[in-house]
Amino acid sequence: MANTSANTTAFGSLLTAMVTPFTVDGKVDYRQAGELASKLVDDGCDGLVVTGTTGETSTLTDEENVGMFRAVKEAVGGRAAVIAGTGTNDTAHSVSLSRQAAALGVDGMLLVTPYYNTPSQEGIRAHFETIASSTDVPVMLYDIPGRSSIQIAPDTMLRLAGHPNIVAVKDAKADFAAATRIMAETELLFYSGDDGLTLPWMALGAVGLVGVTTHIATRRFRELIDAVNADDLGTARKVNLELEPLVRATMTRVQGAVAAKQILKWQGVLPSSVVRLPLVEPDEKEIAIMREDLADGGLGFDV
């Protein structure tokens, strides 16, 4: 059955894949996480993804992941959907983390394609279905072959759509033809997993964005998404073009978590831009590039 959603979903339409704030000595700063979550929701996010790729989940302990789920849920629960990044390349580990997140009352799970192992499509299907069956929490699949090395093939996606808990897809491969087929034949809700492709994705039928640049330009992305939903293509095009330099600054020239934390520090939102190894903070050349792109987008900082 075709997806007939009127661009509404319990996950929201503007989601930020949140950074995980650290103190200067590298510990998770749960207070700052709660404050950042509140600001993002105040500025227009109706959903937040916690400890996804941009949240540096691969260098967090399970205790830290769960601590972030708790901190964000306590800060914005009831005002925005809290989506827990519980997917790993270990099915049993993902089940354990998902159950802990479910016990906290999160609104959804983000499950990335298992990376490094390079499973078959049957293995991918079994991985996702096993995790999705372990709780009653709705699941958003994350299709990002650039990081996982393998895609969720269209036929696999069609089969996964039959699972009652698998309801959405964050797509970071931009195979629009495949996505059109899946949207036509299933009820899966698609989200752009690429900030710069939000407008074309929504024109195709996606319900919104799971973004990183949304940390620094939340209200502008809210304006873009609302314009599309209001069939105001002129406004949507205008905002999309104005956002391009900011997307460039945050997503394409410096690693996303690194760039987002640095810009949030410049904006005075976070006191620290600390990341965990193997990520490192931007060097002077990267700082100059980011400042140039931000200036092109109308943001300048005295740093």
mmCIF file of C-alpha atoms in Angstrom:
data_model
loop_
_atom_site.group_PDB
_atom_site.id
_atom_site.type_symbol
_atom_site.label_atom_id
_atom_site.label_comp_id
_atom_site.label_asym_id
_atom_site.label_seq_id
_atom_site.Cartn_x
_atom_site.Cartn_y
_atom_site.Cartn_z
ATOM 1 C CA MET A 1 0.000 0.000 0.000
ATOM 2 C CA ALA A 2 1.319 3.448 -0.853
ATOM 3 C CA ASN A 3 2.421 5.871 1.841
ATOM 4 C CA THR A 4 -0.452 8.350 2.135
ATOM 5 C CA SER A 5 0.917 10.260 5.129
ATOM 6 C CA ALA A 6 0.054 13.947 5.174
ATOM 7 C CA ASN A 7 3.629 14.692 6.183
ATOM 8 C CA THR A 8 2.918 13.971 9.831
ATOM 9 C CA THR A 9 4.510 11.365 12.052
ATOM 10 C CA ALA A 10 5.007 10.680 15.735
ATOM 11 C CA PHE A 11 8.744 11.179 15.155
ATOM 12 C CA GLY A 12 8.252 14.750 13.965
ATOM 13 C CA SER A 13 9.429 16.419 10.767
ATOM 14 C CA LEU A 14 12.501 18.393 11.900
ATOM 15 C CA LEU A 15 14.901 16.218 13.875
ATOM 16 C CA THR A 16 18.420 17.095 14.948
ATOM 17 C CA ALA A 17 20.952 14.303 15.298
ATOM 18 C CA MET A 18 22.345 15.783 18.502
ATOM 19 C CA VAL A 19 25.989 16.115 19.401
ATOM 20 C CA THR A 20 27.006 14.685 22.761
ATOM 21 C CA PRO A 21 28.502 17.523 24.815
ATOM 22 C CA PHE A 22 31.710 16.780 26.701
ATOM 23 C CA THR A 23 33.407 18.632 29.519
ATOM 24 C CA VAL A 24 36.958 19.884 28.954
ATOM 25 C CA ASP A 25 38.277 16.652 30.453
ATOM 26 C CA GLY A 26 36.224 14.515 28.053
ATOM 27 C CA LYS A 27 33.342 13.390 30.263
ATOM 28 C CA VAL A 28 29.753 13.444 29.018
ATOM 29 C CA ASP A 29 28.085 16.674 30.139
ATOM 30 C CA TYR A 30 24.500 15.605 30.747
ATOM 31 C CA ARG A 31 23.436 19.052 31.974
ATOM 32 C CA GLN A 32 24.623 20.652 28.751
ATOM 33 C CA ALA A 33 22.914 17.895 26.771
ATOM 34 C CA GLY A 34 19.597 18.718 28.419
ATOM 35 C CA GLU A 35 20.058 22.434 27.813
ATOM 36 C CA LEU A 36 20.965 21.877 24.164
ATOM 37 C CA ALA A 37 17.948 19.613 23.685
ATOM 38 C CA SER A 38 15.659 22.258 25.169
ATOM 39 C CA LYS A 39 17.092 24.968 22.927
ATOM 40 C CA LEU A 40 16.674 22.853 19.807
ATOM 41 C CA VAL A 41 13.049 22.165 20.648
ATOM 42 C CA ASP A 42 12.410 25.807 21.525
ATOM 43 C CA ASP A 43 13.825 26.772 18.120
ATOM 44 C CA GLY A 44 11.611 24.399 16.149
ATOM 45 C CA CYS A 45 12.708 20.762 16.387
ATOM 46 C CA ASP A 46 9.881 18.332 17.058
ATOM 47 C CA GLY A 47 12.223 15.361 17.334
ATOM 48 C CA LEU A 48 15.772 14.638 18.485
ATOM 49 C CA VAL A 49 18.057 11.719 17.674
ATOM 50 C CA VAL A 50 20.316 10.980 20.649
ATOM 51 C CA THR A 51 23.728 9.284 20.276
ATOM 52 C CA GLY A 52 23.628 8.679 16.576
ATOM 53 C CA THR A 53 26.722 9.158 14.405
ATOM 54 C CA THR A 54 26.944 12.869 15.211
ATOM 55 C CA GLY A 55 26.457 11.986 18.870
ATOM 56 C CA GLU A 56 29.744 10.032 18.725
ATOM 57 C CA THR A 57 27.982 6.874 19.818
ATOM 58 C CA SER A 58 30.890 4.679 18.712
ATOM 59 C CA THR A 59 33.081 6.131 21.485
ATOM 60 C CA LEU A 60 30.434 6.138 24.227
ATOM 61 C CA THR A 61 29.984 3.402 26.790
ATOM 62 C CA ASP A 62 26.562 1.823 27.196
ATOM 63 C CA GLU A 63 26.215 3.695 30.473
ATOM 64 C CA GLU A 64 26.913 6.982 28.685
ATOM 65 C CA ASN A 65 24.475 6.181 25.881
ATOM 66 C CA VAL A 66 21.724 5.411 28.358
ATOM 67 C CA GLY A 67 22.653 8.482 30.380
ATOM 68 C CA MET A 68 22.163 10.626 27.272
ATOM 69 C CA PHE A 69 18.790 9.025 26.531
ATOM 70 C CA ARG A 70 17.721 9.795 30.097
ATOM 71 C CA ALA A 71 19.011 13.373 30.100
ATOM 72 C CA VAL A 72 17.298 14.311 26.842
ATOM 73 C CA LYS A 73 14.069 12.534 27.734
ATOM 74 C CA GLU A 74 13.940 14.401 31.043
ATOM 75 C CA ALA A 75 14.649 17.700 29.290
ATOM 76 C CA VAL A 76 12.165 17.560 26.406
ATOM 77 C CA GLY A 77 9.947 14.502 26.903
ATOM 78 C CA GLY A 78 6.377 15.447 26.059
ATOM 79 C CA ARG A 79 7.519 18.347 23.864
ATOM 80 C CA ALA A 80 9.428 16.414 21.203
ATOM 81 C CA ALA A 81 10.067 12.834 20.161
ATOM 82 C CA VAL A 82 13.262 11.340 21.580
ATOM 83 C CA ILE A 83 14.822 8.800 19.214
ATOM 84 C CA ALA A 84 17.567 6.672 20.753
ATOM 85 C CA GLY A 85 20.499 5.605 18.607
ATOM 86 C CA THR A 86 20.723 1.975 19.692
ATOM 87 C CA GLY A 87 22.024 0.312 16.538
ATOM 88 C CA THR A 88 25.486 -1.264 16.410
ATOM 89 C CA ASN A 89 27.077 -3.972 14.283
ATOM 90 C CA ASP A 90 26.386 -6.506 17.050
ATOM 91 C CA THR A 91 22.773 -7.672 17.094
ATOM 92 C CA ALA A 92 22.768 -8.876 20.706
ATOM 93 C CA HIS A 93 24.419 -5.663 21.887
ATOM 94 C CA SER A 94 21.836 -3.620 19.963
ATOM 95 C CA VAL A 95 19.004 -5.581 21.560
ATOM 96 C CA SER A 96 20.399 -4.928 25.038
ATOM 97 C CA LEU A 97 20.820 -1.203 24.407
ATOM 98 C CA SER A 98 17.367 -0.965 22.821
ATOM 99 C CA ARG A 99 15.733 -2.602 25.831
ATOM 100 C CA GLN A 100 17.462 -0.193 28.179
ATOM 101 C CA ALA A 101 16.306 2.744 26.051
ATOM 102 C CA ALA A 102 12.750 1.388 25.936
ATOM 103 C CA ALA A 103 12.692 1.178 29.726
ATOM 104 C CA LEU A 104 13.316 4.934 29.827
ATOM 105 C CA GLY A 105 10.280 5.614 27.654
ATOM 106 C CA VAL A 106 11.979 6.833 24.484
ATOM 107 C CA ASP A 107 9.734 7.416 21.496
ATOM 108 C CA GLY A 108 11.753 5.552 18.905
ATOM 109 C CA MET A 109 14.979 3.769 17.987
ATOM 110 C CA LEU A 110 17.424 4.614 15.204
ATOM 111 C CA LEU A 111 19.064 1.455 13.881
ATOM 112 C CA VAL A 112 21.996 1.844 11.508
ATOM 113 C CA THR A 113 22.900 -0.818 8.963
ATOM 114 C CA PRO A 114 25.453 -3.123 10.627
ATOM 115 C CA TYR A 115 28.880 -1.828 9.668
ATOM 116 C CA TYR A 116 32.244 -3.585 9.222
ATOM 117 C CA ASN A 117 30.794 -7.123 9.307
ATOM 118 C CA THR A 118 29.428 -6.810 5.720
ATOM 119 C CA PRO A 119 26.497 -9.208 6.245
ATOM 120 C CA SER A 120 24.330 -10.474 3.398
ATOM 121 C CA GLN A 121 20.951 -8.868 2.769
ATOM 122 C CA GLU A 122 19.391 -11.779 4.655
ATOM 123 C CA GLY A 123 21.686 -11.007 7.571
ATOM 124 C CA ILE A 124 20.701 -7.340 7.452
ATOM 125 C CA ARG A 125 17.023 -8.260 7.487
ATOM 126 C CA ALA A 126 17.444 -10.673 10.392
ATOM 127 C CA HIS A 127 19.523 -8.115 12.325
ATOM 128 C CA PHE A 128 16.886 -5.390 12.046
ATOM 129 C CA GLU A 129 13.926 -7.677 12.682
ATOM 130 C CA THR A 130 15.544 -9.192 15.766
ATOM 131 C CA ILE A 131 16.148 -5.765 17.308
ATOM 132 C CA ALA A 132 12.747 -4.424 16.271
ATOM 133 C CA SER A 133 11.058 -7.438 17.875
ATOM 134 C CA SER A 134 12.883 -6.977 21.174
ATOM 135 C CA THR A 135 10.739 -4.007 22.282
ATOM 136 C CA ASP A 136 7.449 -2.386 21.296
ATOM 137 C CA VAL A 137 9.164 0.917 20.405
ATOM 138 C CA PRO A 138 8.888 2.169 16.791
ATOM 139 C CA VAL A 139 12.037 1.875 14.689
ATOM 140 C CA MET A 140 13.679 4.153 12.129
ATOM 141 C CA LEU A 141 16.180 2.363 9.896
ATOM 142 C CA TYR A 142 19.338 4.247 8.926
ATOM 143 C CA ASP A 143 20.556 3.471 5.410
ATOM 144 C CA ILE A 144 24.044 4.962 5.018
ATOM 145 C CA PRO A 145 26.276 2.809 2.796
ATOM 146 C CA GLY A 146 28.993 5.471 2.844
ATOM 147 C CA ARG A 147 29.679 4.531 6.468
ATOM 148 C CA SER A 148 28.350 0.982 6.708
ATOM 149 C CA SER A 149 29.850 -0.145 3.348
ATOM 150 C CA ILE A 150 26.566 -1.843 2.382
ATOM 151 C CA GLN A 151 23.117 -0.591 1.499
ATOM 152 C CA ILE A 152 19.721 -1.846 2.539
ATOM 153 C CA ALA A 153 18.632 -3.175 -0.839
ATOM 154 C CA PRO A 154 15.138 -2.185 -2.033
ATOM 155 C CA ASP A 155 13.829 -5.747 -1.838
ATOM 156 C CA THR A 156 15.140 -6.024 1.724
ATOM 157 C CA MET A 157 13.477 -2.726 2.614
ATOM 158 C CA LEU A 158 10.189 -3.957 1.208
ATOM 159 C CA ARG A 159 10.385 -7.061 3.386
ATOM 160 C CA LEU A 160 11.336 -5.044 6.475
ATOM 161 C CA ALA A 161 8.330 -2.786 5.920
ATOM 162 C CA GLY A 162 6.150 -5.728 6.916
ATOM 163 C CA HIS A 163 7.450 -5.655 10.480
ATOM 164 C CA PRO A 164 4.939 -3.798 12.673
ATOM 165 C CA ASN A 165 7.601 -1.867 14.584
ATOM 166 C CA ILE A 166 9.634 -0.711 11.571
ATOM 167 C CA VAL A 167 7.984 2.529 10.498
ATOM 168 C CA ALA A 168 10.572 4.925 9.056
ATOM 169 C CA VAL A 169 13.845 5.291 7.171
ATOM 170 C CA LYS A 170 16.611 7.833 7.457
ATOM 171 C CA ASP A 171 18.095 7.734 3.962
ATOM 172 C CA ALA A 172 21.671 8.852 3.347
ATOM 173 C CA LYS A 173 22.223 7.209 -0.033
ATOM 174 C CA ALA A 174 19.833 9.349 -2.148
ATOM 175 C CA ASP A 175 18.677 6.608 -4.490
ATOM 176 C CA PHE A 176 15.513 8.491 -5.353
ATOM 177 C CA ALA A 177 14.232 5.870 -7.784
ATOM 178 C CA ALA A 178 14.468 3.105 -5.189
ATOM 179 C CA ALA A 179 12.894 5.332 -2.527
ATOM 180 C CA THR A 180 10.006 6.191 -4.839
ATOM 181 C CA ARG A 181 9.234 2.508 -5.264
ATOM 182 C CA ILE A 182 9.371 1.870 -1.537
ATOM 183 C CA MET A 183 7.175 4.870 -0.719
ATOM 184 C CA ALA A 184 4.699 3.769 -3.383
ATOM 185 C CA GLU A 185 4.472 0.203 -2.117
ATOM 186 C CA THR A 186 4.760 0.607 1.676
ATOM 187 C CA GLU A 187 3.788 2.841 4.572
ATOM 188 C CA LEU A 188 7.426 3.574 5.496
ATOM 189 C CA LEU A 189 8.078 7.233 6.238
ATOM 190 C CA PHE A 190 11.262 8.612 4.724
ATOM 191 C CA TYR A 191 13.559 11.259 6.188
ATOM 192 C CA SER A 192 16.404 12.974 4.412
ATOM 193 C CA GLY A 193 19.698 11.897 5.928
ATOM 194 C CA ASP A 194 21.519 14.598 3.972
ATOM 195 C CA ASP A 195 20.893 18.182 5.100
ATOM 196 C CA GLY A 196 21.480 19.601 1.627
ATOM 197 C CA LEU A 197 18.900 17.296 0.031
ATOM 198 C CA THR A 198 15.987 18.143 2.314
ATOM 199 C CA LEU A 199 14.032 19.988 -0.375
ATOM 200 C CA PRO A 200 14.312 17.318 -3.101
ATOM 201 C CA TRP A 201 13.592 14.572 -0.588
ATOM 202 C CA MET A 202 10.446 16.305 0.624
ATOM 203 C CA ALA A 203 9.371 17.038 -2.947
ATOM 204 C CA LEU A 204 9.555 13.282 -3.512
ATOM 205 C CA GLY A 205 7.410 12.545 -0.455
ATOM 206 C CA ALA A 206 9.723 12.417 2.552
ATOM 207 C CA VAL A 207 8.243 13.758 5.786
ATOM 208 C CA GLY A 208 11.292 15.721 6.909
ATOM 209 C CA LEU A 209 14.947 15.758 7.895
ATOM 210 C CA VAL A 210 17.251 14.201 10.445
ATOM 211 C CA GLY A 211 19.998 16.800 10.304
ATOM 212 C CA VAL A 212 23.218 18.180 11.707
ATOM 213 C CA THR A 213 23.189 21.732 10.329
ATOM 214 C CA THR A 214 19.909 21.998 12.216
ATOM 215 C CA HIS A 215 22.035 22.554 15.334
ATOM 216 C CA ILE A 216 23.053 25.978 14.063
ATOM 217 C CA ALA A 217 20.134 27.005 11.824
ATOM 218 C CA THR A 218 17.141 25.344 13.436
ATOM 219 C CA ARG A 219 14.625 28.071 12.700
ATOM 220 C CA ARG A 220 15.638 28.276 9.035
ATOM 221 C CA PHE A 221 15.183 24.544 8.525
ATOM 222 C CA ARG A 222 11.827 24.787 10.278
ATOM 223 C CA GLU A 223 10.905 27.498 7.776
ATOM 224 C CA LEU A 224 12.012 25.302 4.867
ATOM 225 C CA ILE A 225 10.036 22.265 5.993
ATOM 226 C CA ASP A 226 6.937 24.309 6.816
ATOM 227 C CA ALA A 227 7.112 25.999 3.407
ATOM 228 C CA VAL A 228 7.175 22.640 1.622
ATOM 229 C CA ASN A 229 4.234 21.413 3.666
ATOM 230 C CA ALA A 230 2.347 24.606 2.818
ATOM 231 C CA ASP A 231 3.056 24.081 -0.912
ATOM 232 C CA ASP A 232 5.036 27.330 -0.921
ATOM 233 C CA LEU A 233 7.749 26.237 -3.330
ATOM 234 C CA GLY A 234 9.080 29.763 -3.824
ATOM 235 C CA THR A 235 9.876 30.216 -0.144
ATOM 236 C CA ALA A 236 11.253 26.702 0.126
ATOM 237 C CA ARG A 237 13.630 27.286 -2.784
ATOM 238 C CA LYS A 238 14.783 30.607 -1.365
ATOM 239 C CA VAL A 239 15.510 29.209 2.092
ATOM 240 C CA ASN A 240 17.194 26.142 0.610
ATOM 241 C CA LEU A 241 19.645 28.296 -1.344
ATOM 242 C CA GLU A 242 20.340 30.492 1.677
ATOM 243 C CA LEU A 243 21.098 27.422 3.792
ATOM 244 C CA GLU A 244 23.624 25.938 1.360
ATOM 245 C CA PRO A 245 26.740 27.670 2.792
ATOM 246 C CA LEU A 246 25.766 26.628 6.309
ATOM 247 C CA VAL A 247 25.317 23.024 5.202
ATOM 248 C CA ARG A 248 28.729 23.254 3.552
ATOM 249 C CA ALA A 249 30.281 24.579 6.757
ATOM 250 C CA THR A 250 28.778 21.852 8.912
ATOM 251 C CA MET A 251 28.664 18.788 6.727
ATOM 252 C CA THR A 252 31.001 18.682 3.753
ATOM 253 C CA ARG A 253 34.365 20.206 4.594
ATOM 254 C CA VAL A 254 34.919 19.245 8.237
ATOM 255 C CA GLN A 255 33.611 16.132 10.000
ATOM 256 C CA GLY A 256 30.027 16.762 11.153
ATOM 257 C CA ALA A 257 30.323 16.343 14.924
ATOM 258 C CA VAL A 258 33.579 18.325 14.932
ATOM 259 C CA ALA A 259 32.103 21.173 12.909
ATOM 260 C CA ALA A 260 28.804 21.295 14.788
ATOM 261 C CA LYS A 261 30.485 21.445 18.187
ATOM 262 C CA GLN A 262 32.881 24.153 17.068
ATOM 263 C CA ILE A 263 30.105 26.325 15.658
ATOM 264 C CA LEU A 264 27.920 25.781 18.720
ATOM 265 C CA LYS A 265 30.841 26.967 20.819
ATOM 266 C CA TRP A 266 31.192 30.077 18.649
ATOM 267 C CA GLN A 267 27.459 30.685 19.029
ATOM 268 C CA GLY A 268 27.796 30.470 22.815
ATOM 269 C CA VAL A 269 25.492 27.450 22.986
ATOM 270 C CA LEU A 270 28.171 25.038 24.228
ATOM 271 C CA PRO A 271 31.138 25.973 26.415
ATOM 272 C CA SER A 272 33.327 23.243 24.934
ATOM 273 C CA SER A 273 34.007 21.856 21.460
ATOM 274 C CA VAL A 274 35.744 18.750 22.810
ATOM 275 C CA VAL A 275 35.384 15.538 20.799
ATOM 276 C CA ARG A 276 36.698 12.063 21.519
ATOM 277 C CA LEU A 277 39.493 10.317 19.677
ATOM 278 C CA PRO A 278 39.782 9.339 16.942
ATOM 279 C CA LEU A 279 38.025 12.655 16.227
ATOM 280 C CA VAL A 280 40.037 15.799 16.921
ATOM 281 C CA GLU A 281 39.058 19.453 17.048
ATOM 282 C CA PRO A 282 39.518 21.494 13.853
ATOM 283 C CA ASP A 283 42.941 22.860 12.961
ATOM 284 C CA GLU A 284 43.648 26.411 11.785
ATOM 285 C CA LYS A 285 43.019 25.585 8.119
ATOM 286 C CA GLU A 286 39.681 23.968 8.916
ATOM 287 C CA ILE A 287 38.721 26.877 11.160
ATOM 288 C CA ALA A 288 39.376 29.291 8.295
ATOM 289 C CA ILE A 289 37.295 27.209 5.887
ATOM 290 C CA MET A 290 34.396 27.009 8.317
ATOM 291 C CA ARG A 291 34.481 30.737 9.024
ATOM 292 C CA GLU A 292 34.441 31.494 5.299
ATOM 293 C CA ASP A 293 31.452 29.240 4.677
ATOM 294 C CA LEU A 294 29.571 30.613 7.681
ATOM 295 C CA ALA A 295 30.178 34.166 6.516
ATOM 296 C CA ASP A 296 28.751 33.215 3.097
ATOM 297 C CA GLY A 297 25.670 32.013 4.957
ATOM 298 C CA GLY A 298 25.305 35.211 6.953
ATOM 299 C CA LEU A 299 26.863 33.929 10.183
ATOM 300 C CA GLY A 300 30.042 35.468 11.471
ATOM 301 C CA PHE A 301 31.799 34.999 14.781
ATOM 302 C CA ASP A 302 34.578 36.903 16.489
ATOM 303 C CA VAL A 303 36.850 33.983 17.340
#
